[in-house]
mmCIF file with all atom_site columns, C-alpha atoms in Angstrom:
data_model
loop_
_atom_site.group_PDB
_atom_site.id
_atom_site.type_symbol
_atom_site.label_atom_id
_atom_site.label_alt_id
_atom_site.label_comp_id
_atom_site.label_asym_id
_atom_site.label_entity_id
_atom_site.label_seq_id
_atom_site.pdbx_PDB_ins_code
_atom_site.Cartn_x
_atom_site.Cartn_y
_atom_site.Cartn_z
_atom_site.occupancy
_atom_site.B_iso_or_equiv
_atom_site.pdbx_formal_charge
_atom_site.auth_seq_id
_atom_site.auth_comp_id
_atom_site.auth_asym_id
_atom_site.auth_atom_id
_atom_site.pdbx_PDB_model_num
ATOM 1   C CA . GLY A 1 1   ? 2.659   7.302   -19.162 1.00 0.00 ? 1   GLY A CA 1
ATOM 2   C CA . LEU A 1 2   ? -0.757  9.666   -17.774 1.00 0.00 ? 2   LEU A CA 1
ATOM 3   C CA . GLN A 1 3   ? -0.209  12.599  -16.785 1.00 0.00 ? 3   GLN A CA 1
ATOM 4   C CA . VAL A 1 4   ? -2.898  14.673  -15.067 1.00 0.00 ? 4   VAL A CA 1
ATOM 5   C CA . ALA A 1 5   ? -2.183  18.029  -14.363 1.00 0.00 ? 5   ALA A CA 1
ATOM 6   C CA . PRO A 1 6   ? -4.159  19.862  -10.555 1.00 0.00 ? 6   PRO A CA 1
ATOM 7   C CA . GLY A 1 7   ? -7.123  21.440  -12.876 1.00 0.00 ? 7   GLY A CA 1
ATOM 8   C CA . SER A 1 8   ? -6.568  19.897  -16.268 1.00 0.00 ? 8   SER A CA 1
ATOM 9   C CA . ASP A 1 9   ? -7.633  17.078  -18.138 1.00 0.00 ? 9   ASP A CA 1
ATOM 10  C CA . PRO A 1 10  ? -5.825  13.886  -18.372 1.00 0.00 ? 10  PRO A CA 1
ATOM 11  C CA . HIS A 1 11  ? -3.637  12.937  -21.203 1.00 0.00 ? 11  HIS A CA 1
ATOM 12  C CA . ILE A 1 12  ? -1.826  10.070  -22.125 1.00 0.00 ? 12  ILE A CA 1
ATOM 13  C CA . TYR A 1 13  ? 1.989   9.935   -23.670 1.00 0.00 ? 13  TYR A CA 1
ATOM 14  C CA . LEU A 1 14  ? 3.443   7.553   -25.312 1.00 0.00 ? 14  LEU A CA 1
ATOM 15  C CA . ALA A 1 15  ? 7.110   8.004   -25.723 1.00 0.00 ? 15  ALA A CA 1
ATOM 16  C CA . GLU A 1 16  ? 8.614   6.528   -29.645 1.00 0.00 ? 16  GLU A CA 1
ATOM 17  C CA . GLU A 1 17  ? 11.378  5.101   -27.846 1.00 0.00 ? 17  GLU A CA 1
ATOM 18  C CA . ALA A 1 18  ? 9.258   2.658   -25.566 1.00 0.00 ? 18  ALA A CA 1
ATOM 19  C CA . ILE A 1 19  ? 7.032   2.216   -28.655 1.00 0.00 ? 19  ILE A CA 1
ATOM 20  C CA . GLY A 1 20  ? 8.656   3.224   -31.956 1.00 0.00 ? 20  GLY A CA 1
ATOM 21  C CA . SER A 1 21  ? 12.847  1.407   -31.304 1.00 0.00 ? 21  SER A CA 1
ATOM 22  C CA . GLY A 1 22  ? 12.446  -1.810  -32.149 1.00 0.00 ? 22  GLY A CA 1
ATOM 23  C CA . HIS A 1 23  ? 9.368   -2.840  -31.043 1.00 0.00 ? 23  HIS A CA 1
ATOM 24  C CA . GLY A 1 24  ? 6.342   -4.891  -32.497 1.00 0.00 ? 24  GLY A CA 1
ATOM 25  C CA . ARG A 1 25  ? 3.290   -4.200  -33.168 1.00 0.00 ? 25  ARG A CA 1
ATOM 26  C CA . GLN A 1 26  ? 2.276   -6.911  -29.688 1.00 0.00 ? 26  GLN A CA 1
ATOM 27  C CA . GLN A 1 27  ? 5.036   -4.446  -27.974 1.00 0.00 ? 27  GLN A CA 1
ATOM 28  C CA . MET A 1 28  ? 2.697   -1.327  -28.361 1.00 0.00 ? 28  MET A CA 1
ATOM 29  C CA . ALA A 1 29  ? -0.330  -2.669  -28.598 1.00 0.00 ? 29  ALA A CA 1
ATOM 30  C CA . HIS A 1 30  ? 0.273   -4.308  -25.448 1.00 0.00 ? 30  HIS A CA 1
ATOM 31  C CA . THR A 1 31  ? 1.485   -0.397  -24.396 1.00 0.00 ? 31  THR A CA 1
ATOM 32  C CA . LEU A 1 32  ? -1.698  0.932   -25.520 1.00 0.00 ? 32  LEU A CA 1
ATOM 33  C CA . SER A 1 33  ? -3.239  -1.114  -23.997 1.00 0.00 ? 33  SER A CA 1
ATOM 34  C CA . HIS A 1 34  ? -1.786  -0.513  -20.096 1.00 0.00 ? 34  HIS A CA 1
ATOM 35  C CA . GLU A 1 35  ? -2.230  3.603   -21.067 1.00 0.00 ? 35  GLU A CA 1
ATOM 36  C CA . LEU A 1 36  ? -5.466  3.314   -21.567 1.00 0.00 ? 36  LEU A CA 1
ATOM 37  C CA . ILE A 1 37  ? -6.610  0.613   -18.236 1.00 0.00 ? 37  ILE A CA 1
ATOM 38  C CA . HIS A 1 38  ? -5.063  4.183   -16.349 1.00 0.00 ? 38  HIS A CA 1
ATOM 39  C CA . ALA A 1 39  ? -7.085  6.422   -18.549 1.00 0.00 ? 39  ALA A CA 1
ATOM 40  C CA . PHE A 1 40  ? -10.217 3.858   -17.262 1.00 0.00 ? 40  PHE A CA 1
ATOM 41  C CA . ASP A 1 41  ? -9.575  3.336   -14.360 1.00 0.00 ? 41  ASP A CA 1
ATOM 42  C CA . GLN A 1 42  ? -8.924  7.755   -13.763 1.00 0.00 ? 42  GLN A CA 1
ATOM 43  C CA . CYS A 1 43  ? -12.891 8.218   -15.070 1.00 0.00 ? 43  CYS A CA 1
ATOM 44  C CA . ARG A 1 44  ? -13.945 4.991   -13.388 1.00 0.00 ? 44  ARG A CA 1
ATOM 45  C CA . ALA A 1 45  ? -12.650 5.770   -10.052 1.00 0.00 ? 45  ALA A CA 1
ATOM 46  C CA . HIS A 1 46  ? -10.782 8.881   -10.058 1.00 0.00 ? 46  HIS A CA 1
ATOM 47  C CA . VAL A 1 47  ? -7.610  8.056   -9.007  1.00 0.00 ? 47  VAL A CA 1
ATOM 48  C CA . ARG A 1 48  ? -5.407  10.808  -7.430  1.00 0.00 ? 48  ARG A CA 1
ATOM 49  C CA . TRP A 1 49  ? -2.410  9.884   -8.765  1.00 0.00 ? 49  TRP A CA 1
ATOM 50  C CA . GLY A 1 50  ? -0.142  11.304  -5.691  1.00 0.00 ? 50  GLY A CA 1
ATOM 51  C CA . ASN A 1 51  ? -1.521  8.232   -3.192  1.00 0.00 ? 51  ASN A CA 1
ATOM 52  C CA . ILE A 1 52  ? 0.321   5.545   -4.387  1.00 0.00 ? 52  ILE A CA 1
ATOM 53  C CA . ILE A 1 53  ? -2.660  2.658   -2.491  1.00 0.00 ? 53  ILE A CA 1
ATOM 54  C CA . HIS A 1 54  ? -4.598  4.598   -6.109  1.00 0.00 ? 54  HIS A CA 1
ATOM 55  C CA . HIS A 1 55  ? -1.041  4.149   -7.938  1.00 0.00 ? 55  HIS A CA 1
ATOM 56  C CA . ALA A 1 56  ? -0.595  0.596   -7.082  1.00 0.00 ? 56  ALA A CA 1
ATOM 57  C CA . CYS A 1 57  ? -3.999  -0.649  -7.524  1.00 0.00 ? 57  CYS A CA 1
ATOM 58  C CA . SER A 1 58  ? -4.434  1.231   -11.121 1.00 0.00 ? 58  SER A CA 1
ATOM 59  C CA . GLU A 1 59  ? -0.743  -0.358  -12.159 1.00 0.00 ? 59  GLU A CA 1
ATOM 60  C CA . VAL A 1 60  ? -1.541  -3.697  -10.869 1.00 0.00 ? 60  VAL A CA 1
ATOM 61  C CA . ARG A 1 61  ? -4.725  -3.691  -13.144 1.00 0.00 ? 61  ARG A CA 1
ATOM 62  C CA . ALA A 1 62  ? -2.944  -2.239  -16.035 1.00 0.00 ? 62  ALA A CA 1
ATOM 63  C CA . SER A 1 63  ? 0.315   -5.137  -15.910 1.00 0.00 ? 63  SER A CA 1
ATOM 64  C CA . ALA A 1 64  ? -3.021  -7.306  -15.356 1.00 0.00 ? 64  ALA A CA 1
ATOM 65  C CA . LEU A 1 65  ? -5.052  -6.680  -18.081 1.00 0.00 ? 65  LEU A CA 1
ATOM 66  C CA . SER A 1 66  ? -3.125  -5.349  -20.632 1.00 0.00 ? 66  SER A CA 1
ATOM 67  C CA . GLY A 1 67  ? -1.494  -8.436  -22.012 1.00 0.00 ? 67  GLY A CA 1
ATOM 68  C CA . GLU A 1 68  ? 2.637   -7.940  -20.886 1.00 0.00 ? 68  GLU A CA 1
ATOM 69  C CA . CYS A 1 69  ? 2.351   -10.221 -18.448 1.00 0.00 ? 69  CYS A CA 1
ATOM 70  C CA . ASP A 1 70  ? 1.730   -12.814 -21.520 1.00 0.00 ? 70  ASP A CA 1
ATOM 71  C CA . TYR A 1 71  ? 3.385   -16.295 -20.513 1.00 0.00 ? 71  TYR A CA 1
ATOM 72  C CA . SER A 1 72  ? 5.494   -15.558 -24.710 1.00 0.00 ? 72  SER A CA 1
ATOM 73  C CA . GLU A 1 73  ? 5.976   -11.897 -23.196 1.00 0.00 ? 73  GLU A CA 1
ATOM 74  C CA . GLU A 1 74  ? 7.725   -12.668 -19.923 1.00 0.00 ? 74  GLU A CA 1
ATOM 75  C CA . PHE A 1 75  ? 10.070  -15.400 -21.340 1.00 0.00 ? 75  PHE A CA 1
ATOM 76  C CA . ASN A 1 76  ? 11.461  -12.541 -23.791 1.00 0.00 ? 76  ASN A CA 1
ATOM 77  C CA . ARG A 1 77  ? 11.811  -10.455 -21.608 1.00 0.00 ? 77  ARG A CA 1
ATOM 78  C CA . GLY A 1 78  ? 14.515  -13.972 -20.256 1.00 0.00 ? 78  GLY A CA 1
ATOM 79  C CA . TYR A 1 79  ? 11.638  -14.397 -17.079 1.00 0.00 ? 79  TYR A CA 1
ATOM 80  C CA . GLY A 1 80  ? 9.140   -17.411 -18.988 1.00 0.00 ? 80  GLY A CA 1
ATOM 81  C CA . PHE A 1 81  ? 11.228  -19.932 -17.546 1.00 0.00 ? 81  PHE A CA 1
ATOM 82  C CA . SER A 1 82  ? 7.984   -20.975 -14.947 1.00 0.00 ? 82  SER A CA 1
ATOM 83  C CA . ILE A 1 83  ? 4.643   -21.505 -16.144 1.00 0.00 ? 83  ILE A CA 1
ATOM 84  C CA . ALA A 1 84  ? 3.412   -22.162 -12.879 1.00 0.00 ? 84  ALA A CA 1
ATOM 85  C CA . ALA A 1 85  ? 2.447   -18.417 -11.171 1.00 0.00 ? 85  ALA A CA 1
ATOM 86  C CA . HIS A 1 86  ? 4.034   -16.504 -14.304 1.00 0.00 ? 86  HIS A CA 1
ATOM 87  C CA . HIS A 1 87  ? 1.510   -13.818 -14.570 1.00 0.00 ? 87  HIS A CA 1
ATOM 88  C CA . GLN A 1 88  ? 0.755   -13.173 -10.772 1.00 0.00 ? 88  GLN A CA 1
ATOM 89  C CA . ALA A 1 89  ? 4.533   -12.770 -10.281 1.00 0.00 ? 89  ALA A CA 1
ATOM 90  C CA . CYS A 1 90  ? 5.515   -10.544 -13.639 1.00 0.00 ? 90  CYS A CA 1
ATOM 91  C CA . VAL A 1 91  ? 2.393   -8.209  -12.263 1.00 0.00 ? 91  VAL A CA 1
ATOM 92  C CA . ARG A 1 92  ? 3.076   -7.947  -8.902  1.00 0.00 ? 92  ARG A CA 1
ATOM 93  C CA . ARG A 1 93  ? 6.958   -6.986  -9.908  1.00 0.00 ? 93  ARG A CA 1
ATOM 94  C CA . ARG A 1 94  ? 6.114   -4.434  -13.376 1.00 0.00 ? 94  ARG A CA 1
ATOM 95  C CA . ALA A 1 95  ? 3.512   -2.931  -10.635 1.00 0.00 ? 95  ALA A CA 1
ATOM 96  C CA . ALA A 1 96  ? 6.226   -1.771  -7.932  1.00 0.00 ? 96  ALA A CA 1
ATOM 97  C CA . LEU A 1 97  ? 8.496   -0.590  -11.186 1.00 0.00 ? 97  LEU A CA 1
ATOM 98  C CA . SER A 1 98  ? 5.656   1.175   -12.183 1.00 0.00 ? 98  SER A CA 1
ATOM 99  C CA . VAL A 1 99  ? 4.941   3.221   -9.210  1.00 0.00 ? 99  VAL A CA 1
ATOM 100 C CA . GLU A 1 100 ? 8.819   3.116   -8.337  1.00 0.00 ? 100 GLU A CA 1
ATOM 101 C CA . LYS A 1 101 ? 9.445   4.805   -10.989 1.00 0.00 ? 101 LYS A CA 1
ATOM 102 C CA . ASN A 1 102 ? 6.707   7.065   -10.668 1.00 0.00 ? 102 ASN A CA 1
#
């Protein structure tokens, strides 16, 4: 994930177990896109990651724009059984999980 220590430059850390253990290129592309969206938000909006509103907003953007909520991805996770509003439900679920973890 995106790491920003006070007084330092932001860094993106990608864990091998998150993207390199049996996951395909698509998963890696979504993960990298997700983290780059956070980096863009940091540069553009000067996100304060300790502020839960800032953090949640960036997670919503990253989940919505990275491709991780594509129907095929959701279907592969076992969530893609409803076409109606699947993207919105996925974005909400994944953003909430990301905020909870941090």
